[in-house]
Coordinates of N, CA and C in Angstrom, one line a residue:
C27 N 0.8 -1.2 0.0 CA 0.0 0.0 0.0 C 0.9 1.3 0.0
A28 N 2.0 1.2 0.7 CA 2.9 2.4 0.8 C 3.8 2.5 -0.5
R29 N 3.8 1.4 -1.3 CA 4.7 1.4 -2.5 C 3.9 1.6 -3.8
L30 N 2.9 2.4 -3.8 CA 2.2 2.6 -5.0 C 3.1 3.4 -6.0
P31 N 2.9 3.2 -7.3 CA 3.7 3.9 -8.2 C 3.4 5.4 -8.2
P32 N 4.4 6.2 -8.4 CA 4.2 7.7 -8.3 C 3.3 8.1 -9.5
V33 N 2.5 9.1 -9.3 CA 1.6 9.6 -10.3 C 2.2 11.0 -10.7
P34 N 2.3 11.3 -12.0 CA 2.8 12.6 -12.4 C 2.0 13.7 -11.8
S35 N 2.7 14.8 -11.5 CA 2.1 15.9 -10.8 C 1.1 16.6 -11.7
S36 N 1.3 16.5 -13.0 CA 0.4 17.2 -13.9 C -1.0 16.6 -13.9
S37 N -1.1 15.4 -13.5 CA -2.5 14.7 -13.5 C -3.2 14.9 -12.2
S38 N -2.5 15.5 -11.2 CA -3.1 15.7 -9.9 C -4.3 16.7 -9.9
A39 N -4.2 17.7 -10.8 CA -5.3 18.6 -10.9 C -6.6 18.0 -11.4
Q40 N -6.5 16.8 -12.1 CA -7.6 16.2 -12.7 C -8.3 15.2 -11.7
Q41 N -7.7 15.0 -10.5 CA -8.3 14.1 -9.6 C -9.5 14.7 -8.9
T42 N -10.5 13.9 -8.6 CA -11.7 14.3 -7.9 C -11.5 14.4 -6.4
S43 N -12.5 15.0 -5.7 CA -12.3 15.2 -4.3 C -12.5 13.8 -3.6
Q44 N -12.8 12.8 -4.3 CA -12.9 11.5 -3.6 C -11.6 10.8 -3.5
H45 N -10.5 11.4 -4.0 CA -9.2 10.7 -3.9 C -8.3 11.5 -2.9
Q46 N -7.4 10.7 -2.3 CA -6.5 11.3 -1.4 C -5.1 11.4 -2.1
R47 N -4.5 12.6 -1.9 CA -3.2 12.8 -2.5 C -2.2 13.2 -1.5
T48 N -1.1 12.5 -1.4 CA -0.1 12.9 -0.4 C 1.2 13.2 -1.3
S49 N 1.8 14.3 -0.9 CA 3.0 14.8 -1.6 C 4.1 14.9 -0.6
K50 N 5.3 14.5 -1.0 CA 6.5 14.6 -0.2 C 7.4 15.6 -0.9
R51 N 7.9 16.6 -0.1 CA 8.8 17.5 -0.6 C 10.2 17.3 0.1
T52 N 11.2 17.1 -0.7 CA 12.5 16.8 -0.1 C 13.3 18.1 -0.1
S53 N 13.9 18.5 1.1 CA 14.7 19.7 1.2 C 15.4 19.6 2.5
S54 N 16.4 20.5 2.7 CA 17.2 20.6 3.9 C 17.2 21.9 4.5
D55 N 16.7 23.0 3.8 CA 16.7 24.3 4.3 C 15.4 24.7 4.9
K56 N 15.3 25.6 5.8 CA 14.0 26.1 6.3 C 13.8 27.5 6.0
L57 N 12.7 27.8 5.2 CA 12.5 29.2 4.8 C 11.3 29.8 5.5
W58 N 10.7 29.1 6.5 CA 9.6 29.7 7.2 C 10.1 30.7 8.2
K59 N 9.4 31.9 8.2 CA 9.8 32.9 9.1 C 9.1 32.8 10.5
D60 N 9.9 32.9 11.6 CA 9.3 32.8 12.9 C 8.3 33.9 13.1
G61 N 7.2 33.5 13.8 CA 6.1 34.5 14.1 C 5.1 34.6 13.0
E62 N 5.3 34.0 11.9 CA 4.4 34.1 10.8 C 3.3 33.1 11.0
S63 N 2.0 33.4 10.7 CA 0.9 32.5 10.9 C 1.0 31.4 9.9
E64 N 1.0 30.1 10.4 CA 1.1 28.9 9.6 C -0.2 28.8 8.7
S65 N -1.3 28.8 9.3 CA -2.5 28.4 8.6 C -2.9 29.5 7.6
A66 N -2.7 30.8 8.0 CA -3.0 31.9 7.1 C -2.1 31.9 5.8
T67 N -0.8 31.7 6.1 CA 0.1 31.6 4.9 C -0.1 30.5 4.0
A68 N -0.3 29.3 4.7 CA -0.6 28.1 3.9 C -1.9 28.2 3.1
A69 N -2.9 28.9 3.6 CA -4.1 29.0 2.9 C -3.9 29.9 1.7
L70 N -3.0 30.9 1.7 CA -2.8 31.7 0.6 C -2.0 31.1 -0.5
T71 N -1.1 30.1 -0.1 CA -0.1 29.6 -1.1 C -0.6 28.3 -1.7
H72 N -1.6 27.6 -1.2 CA -1.9 26.3 -1.6 C -3.3 26.2 -2.2
D73 N -3.8 27.3 -2.9 CA -5.1 27.3 -3.5 C -5.1 26.4 -4.7
F74 N -4.0 26.0 -5.3 CA -3.9 25.1 -6.5 C -4.2 23.7 -6.1
L75 N -4.2 23.3 -4.8 CA -4.4 21.9 -4.5 C -5.8 21.5 -4.5
P76 N -6.1 20.3 -5.0 CA -7.5 19.8 -4.9 C -7.9 19.5 -3.5
D77 N -9.2 19.2 -3.3 CA -9.6 18.9 -1.9 C -9.1 17.5 -1.5
N78 N -9.0 17.3 -0.2 CA -8.5 16.0 0.3 C -7.1 15.7 -0.1
S79 N -6.3 16.8 -0.2 CA -4.9 16.6 -0.5 C -4.0 16.9 0.8
F80 N -2.9 16.2 0.8 CA -2.0 16.4 2.0 C -0.6 16.5 1.5
L81 N 0.1 17.5 2.0 CA 1.5 17.7 1.7 C 2.4 17.4 2.9
F82 N 3.4 16.6 2.6 CA 4.4 16.2 3.7 C 5.8 16.8 3.4
S83 N 6.4 17.2 4.5 CA 7.8 17.7 4.4 C 8.5 17.5 5.7
N84 N 9.8 17.2 5.7 CA 10.6 17.2 6.9 C 10.7 18.5 7.5
E85 N 10.7 19.6 6.7 CA 10.8 21.0 7.2 C 9.5 21.7 7.0
K86 N 9.1 22.5 8.0 CA 7.8 23.2 8.0 C 7.8 24.3 6.9
G87 N 8.9 24.9 6.7 CA 9.0 26.0 5.7 C 8.6 25.7 4.3
W88 N 9.0 24.5 3.9 CA 8.7 24.1 2.5 C 7.2 23.9 2.3
L89 N 6.4 23.7 3.3 CA 5.0 23.5 3.2 C 4.3 24.9 2.9
L90 N 5.0 25.9 3.2 CA 4.4 27.3 3.0 C 4.7 27.9 1.7
L91 N 5.4 27.3 0.9 CA 5.8 27.8 -0.4 C 4.6 27.6 -1.4
G92 N 4.4 28.6 -2.3 CA 3.4 28.4 -3.4 C 3.9 27.7 -4.6
K93 N 3.0 27.5 -5.6 CA 3.4 26.7 -6.7 C 4.6 27.3 -7.5
D94 N 4.5 28.7 -7.6 CA 5.6 29.4 -8.4 C 7.0 29.2 -7.6
A95 N 6.9 29.4 -6.3 CA 8.1 29.2 -5.5 C 8.7 27.8 -5.6
L96 N 7.8 26.8 -5.6 CA 8.3 25.5 -5.7 C 9.0 25.3 -7.1
H97 N 8.5 25.8 -8.1 CA 9.1 25.7 -9.5 C 10.4 26.5 -9.5
R98 N 10.4 27.7 -8.9 CA 11.6 28.5 -8.9 C 12.8 27.9 -8.2
H99 N 12.5 27.2 -7.1 CA 13.6 26.6 -6.3 C 13.9 25.2 -6.8
G100 N 13.2 24.7 -7.8 CA 13.4 23.4 -8.3 C 13.1 22.3 -7.3
I101 N 12.1 22.4 -6.5 CA 11.7 21.4 -5.6 C 10.9 20.4 -6.3
K102 N 11.3 19.1 -6.1 CA 10.6 18.0 -6.7 C 9.5 17.5 -5.8
V103 N 8.3 17.2 -6.3 CA 7.2 16.7 -5.5 C 6.8 15.4 -6.0
R104 N 6.8 14.4 -5.1 CA 6.3 13.1 -5.5 C 4.9 12.9 -5.0
S105 N 4.0 12.5 -6.0 CA 2.6 12.4 -5.7 C 2.2 10.9 -5.6
V106 N 1.3 10.6 -4.6 CA 0.8 9.3 -4.4 C -0.7 9.5 -4.3
T107 N -1.5 8.8 -5.2 CA -2.9 8.9 -5.2 C -3.5 7.6 -4.8
V108 N -4.4 7.7 -3.7 CA -5.0 6.4 -3.2 C -6.5 6.5 -3.6
P109 N -7.0 5.7 -4.5 CA -8.4 5.8 -4.8 C -9.3 5.3 -3.7
D110 N -10.6 5.6 -3.7 CA -11.5 5.1 -2.7 C -11.6 3.6 -2.7
G111 N -11.5 3.0 -3.8 CA -11.7 1.5 -3.9 C -10.4 0.7 -3.8
S112 N -9.3 1.4 -3.2 CA -8.0 0.7 -3.1 C -8.1 -0.5 -2.1
L113 N -7.4 -1.6 -2.4 CA -7.5 -2.7 -1.6 C -6.8 -2.5 -0.2
C114 N -5.9 -1.5 -0.2 CA -5.2 -1.3 1.1 C -6.1 -0.6 2.1
L115 N -7.3 -0.2 1.7 CA -8.2 0.4 2.7 C -9.2 -0.6 3.3
G116 N -9.0 -1.9 2.8 CA -9.8 -3.0 3.4 C -11.1 -3.2 2.6
P117 N -12.0 -4.0 3.2 CA -13.3 -4.3 2.5 C -14.2 -3.1 2.4
T118 N -15.3 -3.3 1.7 CA -16.3 -2.2 1.5 C -16.8 -1.6 2.8
F119 N -17.2 -2.4 3.7 CA -17.7 -1.9 5.0 C -16.6 -1.0 5.7
L120 N -15.4 -1.6 5.8 CA -14.3 -0.9 6.4 C -14.0 0.5 5.7
R121 N -14.0 0.5 4.4 CA -13.8 1.7 3.6 C -14.9 2.7 4.0
W122 N -16.1 2.3 4.1 CA -17.2 3.2 4.5 C -16.9 3.8 5.8
L123 N -16.5 3.0 6.8 CA -16.2 3.5 8.1 C -15.1 4.5 8.1
L124 N -14.0 4.2 7.3 CA -12.9 5.1 7.2 C -13.3 6.5 6.7
H125 N -14.1 6.5 5.7 CA -14.5 7.7 5.0 C -15.6 8.5 5.8
H126 N -16.5 7.8 6.5 CA -17.6 8.5 7.1 C -17.6 8.6 8.6
V127 N -16.8 7.8 9.2 CA -16.7 7.8 10.7 C -15.3 8.2 11.2
V128 N -14.3 7.6 10.7 CA -12.9 7.9 11.2 C -12.5 9.2 10.5
G129 N -12.6 9.3 9.2 CA -12.2 10.5 8.5 C -10.9 10.3 7.8
Q130 N -10.8 11.0 6.6 CA -9.6 10.8 5.8 C -8.3 11.5 6.5
D131 N -8.5 12.6 7.2 CA -7.4 13.2 7.9 C -6.7 12.2 8.9
T132 N -7.6 11.6 9.7 CA -7.0 10.6 10.7 C -6.3 9.5 10.0
L133 N -6.9 9.0 8.9 CA -6.3 7.9 8.2 C -4.9 8.3 7.6
V134 N -4.8 9.4 7.0 CA -3.6 9.8 6.4 C -2.5 10.2 7.5
M135 N -2.9 10.8 8.6 CA -2.0 11.1 9.6 C -1.4 9.8 10.2
N136 N -2.2 8.8 10.5 CA -1.7 7.6 11.0 C -0.7 6.9 10.1
W137 N -1.0 6.9 8.8 CA -0.1 6.4 7.8 C 1.2 7.1 7.8
L138 N 1.2 8.4 7.8 CA 2.4 9.2 7.8 C 3.2 9.1 9.1
V139 N 2.5 9.0 10.2 CA 3.2 8.8 11.5 C 3.9 7.4 11.5
A140 N 3.2 6.4 11.0 CA 3.9 5.1 11.0 C 5.0 5.0 9.9
L141 N 4.8 5.7 8.8 CA 5.8 5.7 7.7 C 7.1 6.4 8.1
F142 N 7.0 7.6 8.7 CA 8.1 8.4 8.9 C 8.5 8.5 10.4
G143 N 7.9 7.7 11.3 CA 8.3 7.7 12.7 C 8.0 8.9 13.4
G144 N 7.0 9.7 13.1 CA 6.6 10.9 13.8 C 7.5 12.1 13.5
R145 N 8.3 12.0 12.4 CA 9.1 13.2 12.1 C 8.5 13.9 10.8
G146 N 8.5 15.2 10.9 CA 8.0 16.0 9.8 C 6.7 16.7 10.1
Y147 N 6.2 17.3 9.0 CA 5.0 18.2 9.1 C 4.1 17.8 7.9
V148 N 2.8 18.0 8.1 CA 1.8 17.8 7.1 C 0.8 19.0 7.0
Y149 N 0.6 19.4 5.7 CA -0.4 20.4 5.4 C -1.6 19.7 4.9
A150 N -2.8 20.0 5.5 CA -4.1 19.4 5.0 C -4.8 20.5 4.3
S151 N -5.2 20.2 3.0 CA -5.9 21.2 2.2 C -7.3 21.4 2.7
G152 N -7.9 20.4 3.3 CA -9.3 20.6 3.7 C -9.4 21.5 4.9
S153 N -8.6 21.4 5.9 CA -8.6 22.3 7.1 C -7.7 23.5 6.9
R154 N -6.8 23.4 5.9 CA -5.8 24.5 5.7 C -4.9 24.8 6.9
E155 N -4.4 23.7 7.5 CA -3.6 23.8 8.7 C -2.4 22.9 8.5
V156 N -1.3 23.3 9.2 CA -0.1 22.5 9.3 C 0.0 21.8 10.6
Y157 N 0.2 20.4 10.5 CA 0.2 19.6 11.7 C 1.6 19.1 11.9
N158 N 2.0 19.0 13.2 CA 3.3 18.4 13.6 C 3.1 17.0 13.9
L159 N 3.8 16.1 13.2 CA 3.7 14.7 13.3 C 4.3 14.1 14.6
S160 N 5.1 14.9 15.3 CA 5.7 14.4 16.5 C 4.7 14.3 17.6
Q161 N 3.6 15.1 17.6 CA 2.6 14.9 18.6 C 1.8 13.6 18.4
G162 N 1.6 13.3 17.1 CA 1.0 12.0 16.8 C 1.8 10.8 17.2
S163 N 3.1 10.9 17.1 CA 4.0 9.8 17.4 C 4.0 9.6 19.0
Q164 N 3.9 10.7 19.7 CA 3.9 10.6 21.2 C 2.6 9.9 21.6
F165 N 1.5 10.2 20.9 CA 0.2 9.5 21.2 C 0.3 8.0 20.9
M166 N 1.0 7.7 19.7 CA 1.1 6.3 19.3 C 2.0 5.5 20.3
N167 N 3.1 6.2 20.8 CA 4.0 5.5 21.8 C 3.2 5.3 23.1
N168 N 2.4 6.2 23.5 CA 1.6 5.9 24.7 C 0.6 4.8 24.5
A169 N 0.1 4.7 23.3 CA -0.9 3.6 23.0 C -0.2 2.3 23.0
H170 N 1.1 2.2 22.7 CA 1.8 0.9 22.7 C 2.7 0.7 23.9
M171 N 2.2 1.2 25.0 CA 3.0 1.0 26.3 C 3.1 -0.5 26.7
E172 N 4.0 -0.8 27.5 CA 4.2 -2.1 28.0 C 3.0 -2.7 28.7
Y173 N 2.9 -4.0 28.7 CA 1.7 -4.6 29.3 C 1.7 -4.4 30.8
G174 N 2.8 -4.4 31.4 CA 2.9 -4.2 32.9 C 2.4 -2.8 33.3
K175 N 2.9 -1.8 32.5 CA 2.4 -0.4 32.8 C 0.9 -0.3 32.5
L176 N 0.4 -0.9 31.5 CA -1.0 -0.8 31.3 C -1.8 -1.5 32.4
V177 N -1.4 -2.6 32.9 CA -2.1 -3.3 34.0 C -2.0 -2.4 35.3
A178 N -0.8 -1.8 35.5 CA -0.7 -0.9 36.7 C -1.6 0.3 36.6
L179 N -1.7 0.9 35.3 CA -2.6 2.0 35.1 C -4.0 1.6 35.4
K180 N -4.4 0.5 34.9 CA -5.8 0.0 35.1 C -6.1 -0.2 36.6
F181 N -5.1 -0.8 37.3 CA -5.3 -1.1 38.7 C -5.4 0.2 39.5
G182 N -4.6 1.2 39.1 CA -4.6 2.5 39.8 C -6.0 3.1 39.6
V183 N -6.5 3.0 38.4 CA -7.9 3.6 38.1 C -8.9 2.9 39.0
L184 N -8.8 1.5 39.1 CA -9.8 0.8 39.8 C -9.7 1.1 41.3
C185 N -8.5 1.3 41.9 CA -8.3 1.6 43.3 C -8.9 3.0 43.6
T186 N -8.6 3.9 42.7 CA -9.1 5.3 42.8 C -10.6 5.3 42.8
S187 N -11.2 4.6 41.9 CA -12.7 4.6 41.8 C -13.3 3.9 43.0
T188 N -12.7 2.8 43.5 CA -13.2 2.2 44.7 C -13.1 3.1 45.9
F189 N -12.0 3.8 46.1 CA -11.8 4.7 47.2 C -12.8 5.8 47.2
L190 N -13.0 6.4 46.0 CA -14.0 7.5 45.9 C -15.4 7.0 46.2
F191 N -15.7 5.8 45.7 CA -17.1 5.2 46.0 C -17.2 5.0 47.5
F192 N -16.2 4.4 48.2 CA -16.3 4.2 49.6 C -16.4 5.5 50.4
I193 N -15.7 6.5 50.1 CA -15.8 7.8 50.8 C -17.1 8.4 50.6
T194 N -17.7 8.3 49.3 CA -19.0 8.9 49.1 C -20.1 8.2 49.8
T195 N -20.1 6.9 49.8 CA -21.1 6.2 50.5 C -21.0 6.4 52.0
T196 N -19.8 6.4 52.5 CA -19.6 6.7 54.0 C -20.2 8.0 54.4
L197 N -19.8 9.1 53.6 CA -20.3 10.4 53.9 C -21.9 10.5 53.9
V198 N -22.4 9.9 52.8 CA -23.9 9.9 52.7 C -24.5 9.1 53.9
S199 N -24.0 8.0 54.2 CA -24.5 7.2 55.3 C -24.4 8.0 56.7
F200 N -23.3 8.6 56.9 CA -23.1 9.4 58.1 C -24.1 10.6 58.2
T201 N -24.3 11.2 57.1 CA -25.2 12.4 57.0 C -26.6 11.9 57.3
L202 N -27.1 10.8 56.7 CA -28.4 10.4 56.9 C -28.6 9.9 58.3
R203 N -27.6 9.2 58.9 CA -27.8 8.8 60.3 C -27.9 9.9 61.3
E204 N -27.0 10.9 61.1 CA -27.0 12.1 61.9 C -28.4 12.9 61.8
T205 N -28.8 13.0 60.6 CA -30.1 13.7 60.3 C -31.3 12.9 61.0
Q206 N -31.2 11.6 60.9 CA -32.3 10.8 61.6 C -32.3 11.0 63.1
E207 N -31.1 10.9 63.7 CA -31.0 11.0 65.1 C -31.4 12.4 65.6
R208 N -31.1 13.4 64.9 CA -31.5 14.8 65.3 C -33.0 15.0 65.1
M209 N -33.6 14.4 64.1 CA -35.0 14.5 63.9 C -35.8 13.8 65.0
L210 N -35.3 12.6 65.4 CA -35.9 11.8 66.5 C -35.8 12.6 67.8
K211 N -34.6 13.2 68.1 CA -34.4 13.9 69.3 C -35.3 15.2 69.3
F212 N -35.4 15.8 68.2 CA -36.3 17.0 68.1 C -37.7 16.6 68.4
T213 N -38.1 15.5 67.8 CA -39.5 15.0 68.0 C -39.8 14.7 69.5
F214 N -38.8 14.0 70.1 CA -39.0 13.6 71.5 C -39.0 14.9 72.4
L215 N -38.2 15.9 72.2 CA -38.2 17.1 73.0 C -39.5 17.9 72.7
L216 N -40.0 17.9 71.5 CA -41.2 18.6 71.2 C -42.4 17.9 72.0
Q217 N -42.4 16.6 71.9 CA -43.5 15.9 72.7 C -43.4 16.2 74.2
H218 N -42.2 16.1 74.7 CA -42.0 16.4 76.1 C -42.5 17.8 76.5
H219 N -42.1 18.8 75.7 CA -42.5 20.2 75.9 C -44.0 20.3 75.9
V220 N -44.6 19.7 74.9 CA -46.1 19.8 74.8 C -46.8 19.2 75.9
R221 N -46.3 18.0 76.4 CA -47.0 17.4 77.6 C -46.9 18.2 78.8
H222 N -45.7 18.8 79.1 CA -45.6 19.6 80.3 C -46.4 20.9 80.2
R223 N -46.6 21.4 79.1 CA -47.4 22.6 78.9 C -48.9 22.3 79.2
L224 N -49.3 21.1 78.7 CA -50.7 20.7 78.8 C -51.0 20.3 80.3
S225 N -50.0 19.7 81.0 CA -50.3 19.3 82.3 C -50.1 20.5 83.3

């Protein structure tokens, strides 16, 4: 699935919004200016991209360059198009879940995190934002923690829940018992006072 043959970049404009396109830009320099808005700049420079397109780069600055700047600097772009009916997306029901429940952004992000080990940045044309893949890799590392740590975490949650349940029930029971005793005492004193006044 990750070794699909590259599609020429000239045909990417003819792809429909039902296709996913990932592009990798290779570079070593960083041209992004500090303090500049990522999403605003990227939105201005990537209007030529079709919907559901994703751009990947090891450096954030290359994702903010427009089509003319890419051509001027001689940056080569490798395109990979994954059709909706691709076998790497699984059976029909699973493809429907991926497109309508999970979402294409999540699917592509997981692919790129697994492929590049959480290094690099991704520009999503749908949301027009730049994402840092290192945050996704940290989440994936936490998801694959050791079995012993997972058991310890679950046991800690169970102990905390049991302690809170015990404290809550004890406080409620104490409050009800005290209220009942005070009400009985008040009733007894009231009866005693009424009897003495009547006699």
